[in-house]
Amino acid sequence: MLEIPVFLDSSMDCKKVKELELPKSCLIVSIRRGNKEIIPKGGTVLCSGDDLIVLANEDEAAPIKQKLLEMSSKPQV
């Protein structure tokens, strides 16, 4: 399990889960938003301040985490 923060103006901020180009072999299983736990669906919109809980195969976790951190922190273009 990986925890990925969503930062303001990142390429994930204000996007629907279904719009993300996620790496293969990973699944967003939960979104922590403040004190709430959200089970995401394709239409769930991510917000800055969210923490994504992501399930990934152990042998692929490091590169998946790196890719997701780039997506969650890089400003939108």
PDB file of N, CA and C in Angstrom, residues 42-74:
ATOM      1  N   GLY A  42     -14.920   6.146 -10.696  1.00  0.00           N
ATOM      2  CA  GLY A  42     -14.358   6.859 -11.838  1.00  0.00           C
ATOM      3  C   GLY A  42     -14.675   8.341 -11.849  1.00  0.00           C
ATOM      4  N   GLY A  43     -15.855   8.708 -11.358  1.00  0.00           N
ATOM      5  CA  GLY A  43     -16.270  10.105 -11.366  1.00  0.00           C
ATOM      6  C   GLY A  43     -15.841  10.900 -10.149  1.00  0.00           C
ATOM      7  N   THR A  44     -15.153  10.262  -9.197  1.00  0.00           N
ATOM      8  CA  THR A  44     -14.687  10.966  -8.003  1.00  0.00           C
ATOM      9  C   THR A  44     -13.624  11.984  -8.389  1.00  0.00           C
ATOM     10  N   VAL A  45     -13.811  13.227  -7.960  1.00  0.00           N
ATOM     11  CA  VAL A  45     -12.862  14.299  -8.266  1.00  0.00           C
ATOM     12  C   VAL A  45     -11.853  14.410  -7.129  1.00  0.00           C
ATOM     13  N   LEU A  46     -10.572  14.432  -7.492  1.00  0.00           N
ATOM     14  CA  LEU A  46      -9.498  14.582  -6.513  1.00  0.00           C
ATOM     15  C   LEU A  46      -9.292  16.060  -6.203  1.00  0.00           C
ATOM     16  N   CYS A  47      -8.923  16.346  -4.961  1.00  0.00           N
ATOM     17  CA  CYS A  47      -8.694  17.722  -4.518  1.00  0.00           C
ATOM     18  C   CYS A  47      -7.324  17.818  -3.861  1.00  0.00           C
ATOM     19  N   SER A  48      -6.721  19.009  -3.967  1.00  0.00           N
ATOM     20  CA  SER A  48      -5.458  19.201  -3.256  1.00  0.00           C
ATOM     21  C   SER A  48      -5.722  18.959  -1.771  1.00  0.00           C
ATOM     22  N   GLY A  49      -4.772  18.334  -1.118  1.00  0.00           N
ATOM     23  CA  GLY A  49      -4.931  17.959   0.282  1.00  0.00           C
ATOM     24  C   GLY A  49      -5.391  16.527   0.470  1.00  0.00           C
ATOM     25  N   ASP A  50      -5.898  15.908  -0.587  1.00  0.00           N
ATOM     26  CA  ASP A  50      -6.281  14.495  -0.505  1.00  0.00           C
ATOM     27  C   ASP A  50      -5.039  13.628  -0.356  1.00  0.00           C
ATOM     28  N   ASP A  51      -5.196  12.504   0.292  1.00  0.00           N
ATOM     29  CA  ASP A  51      -4.168  11.463   0.323  1.00  0.00           C
ATOM     30  C   ASP A  51      -4.766  10.234  -0.344  1.00  0.00           C
ATOM     31  N   LEU A  52      -4.100   9.766  -1.397  1.00  0.00           N
ATOM     32  CA  LEU A  52      -4.551   8.573  -2.105  1.00  0.00           C
ATOM     33  C   LEU A  52      -3.924   7.349  -1.466  1.00  0.00           C
ATOM     34  N   ILE A  53      -4.723   6.345  -1.225  1.00  0.00           N
ATOM     35  CA  ILE A  53      -4.226   5.063  -0.741  1.00  0.00           C
ATOM     36  C   ILE A  53      -4.259   4.135  -1.950  1.00  0.00           C
ATOM     37  N   VAL A  54      -3.079   3.687  -2.355  1.00  0.00           N
ATOM     38  CA  VAL A  54      -2.920   2.959  -3.616  1.00  0.00           C
ATOM     39  C   VAL A  54      -2.374   1.565  -3.344  1.00  0.00           C
ATOM     40  N   LEU A  55      -2.992   0.588  -3.970  1.00  0.00           N
ATOM     41  CA  LEU A  55      -2.541  -0.795  -3.885  1.00  0.00           C
ATOM     42  C   LEU A  55      -1.688  -1.092  -5.111  1.00  0.00           C
ATOM     43  N   ALA A  56      -0.503  -1.661  -4.888  1.00  0.00           N
ATOM     44  CA  ALA A  56       0.401  -2.007  -5.992  1.00  0.00           C
ATOM     45  C   ALA A  56       1.135  -3.290  -5.638  1.00  0.00           C
ATOM     46  N   ASN A  57       1.531  -4.033  -6.668  1.00  0.00           N
ATOM     47  CA  ASN A  57       2.350  -5.221  -6.438  1.00  0.00           C
ATOM     48  C   ASN A  57       3.658  -4.800  -5.789  1.00  0.00           C
ATOM     49  N   GLU A  58       4.107  -5.582  -4.825  1.00  0.00           N
ATOM     50  CA  GLU A  58       5.315  -5.230  -4.077  1.00  0.00           C
ATOM     51  C   GLU A  58       6.523  -5.036  -4.987  1.00  0.00           C
ATOM     52  N   ASP A  59       6.683  -5.892  -5.985  1.00  0.00           N
ATOM     53  CA  ASP A  59       7.855  -5.802  -6.856  1.00  0.00           C
ATOM     54  C   ASP A  59       7.789  -4.605  -7.808  1.00  0.00           C
ATOM     55  N   GLU A  60       6.626  -3.964  -7.933  1.00  0.00           N
ATOM     56  CA  GLU A  60       6.480  -2.798  -8.807  1.00  0.00           C
ATOM     57  C   GLU A  60       6.207  -1.516  -8.023  1.00  0.00           C
ATOM     58  N   ALA A  61       6.184  -1.602  -6.707  1.00  0.00           N
ATOM     59  CA  ALA A  61       5.773  -0.472  -5.874  1.00  0.00           C
ATOM     60  C   ALA A  61       6.683   0.746  -6.017  1.00  0.00           C
ATOM     61  N   ALA A  62       7.994   0.555  -6.058  1.00  0.00           N
ATOM     62  CA  ALA A  62       8.916   1.704  -6.117  1.00  0.00           C
ATOM     63  C   ALA A  62       8.718   2.545  -7.378  1.00  0.00           C
ATOM     64  N   PRO A  63       8.726   1.951  -8.589  1.00  0.00           N
ATOM     65  CA  PRO A  63       8.514   2.793  -9.773  1.00  0.00           C
ATOM     66  C   PRO A  63       7.100   3.376  -9.849  1.00  0.00           C
ATOM     67  N   ILE A  64       6.110   2.652  -9.356  1.00  0.00           N
ATOM     68  CA  ILE A  64       4.746   3.177  -9.346  1.00  0.00           C
ATOM     69  C   ILE A  64       4.665   4.375  -8.405  1.00  0.00           C
ATOM     70  N   LYS A  65       5.262   4.257  -7.229  1.00  0.00           N
ATOM     71  CA  LYS A  65       5.258   5.372  -6.273  1.00  0.00           C
ATOM     72  C   LYS A  65       5.934   6.595  -6.875  1.00  0.00           C
ATOM     73  N   GLN A  66       7.069   6.406  -7.528  1.00  0.00           N
ATOM     74  CA  GLN A  66       7.790   7.515  -8.155  1.00  0.00           C
ATOM     75  C   GLN A  66       6.907   8.214  -9.193  1.00  0.00           C
ATOM     76  N   LYS A  67       6.251   7.448 -10.048  1.00  0.00           N
ATOM     77  CA  LYS A  67       5.385   8.007 -11.090  1.00  0.00           C
ATOM     78  C   LYS A  67       4.216   8.769 -10.475  1.00  0.00           C
ATOM     79  N   LEU A  68       3.578   8.189  -9.465  1.00  0.00           N
ATOM     80  CA  LEU A  68       2.438   8.840  -8.833  1.00  0.00           C
ATOM     81  C   LEU A  68       2.848  10.113  -8.100  1.00  0.00           C
ATOM     82  N   LEU A  69       4.015  10.104  -7.463  1.00  0.00           N
ATOM     83  CA  LEU A  69       4.498  11.315  -6.788  1.00  0.00           C
ATOM     84  C   LEU A  69       4.776  12.425  -7.794  1.00  0.00           C
ATOM     85  N   GLU A  70       5.299  12.070  -8.962  1.00  0.00           N
ATOM     86  CA  GLU A  70       5.505  13.069 -10.016  1.00  0.00           C
ATOM     87  C   GLU A  70       4.165  13.654 -10.454  1.00  0.00           C
ATOM     88  N   MET A  71       3.174  12.799 -10.628  1.00  0.00           N
ATOM     89  CA  MET A  71       1.850  13.255 -11.063  1.00  0.00           C
ATOM     90  C   MET A  71       1.171  14.122 -10.006  1.00  0.00           C
ATOM     91  N   SER A  72       1.380  13.791  -8.734  1.00  0.00           N
ATOM     92  CA  SER A  72       0.667  14.487  -7.661  1.00  0.00           C
ATOM     93  C   SER A  72       1.321  15.802  -7.267  1.00  0.00           C
ATOM     94  N   SER A  73       2.551  16.043  -7.716  1.00  0.00           N
ATOM     95  CA  SER A  73       3.238  17.267  -7.305  1.00  0.00           C
ATOM     96  C   SER A  73       3.572  18.195  -8.463  1.00  0.00           C
ATOM     97  N   LYS A  74       3.598  17.681  -9.690  1.00  0.00           N
ATOM     98  CA  LYS A  74       3.963  18.498 -10.847  1.00  0.00           C
ATOM     99  C   LYS A  74       2.813  19.439 -11.205  1.00  0.00           C
TER     100      LYS A  74
END
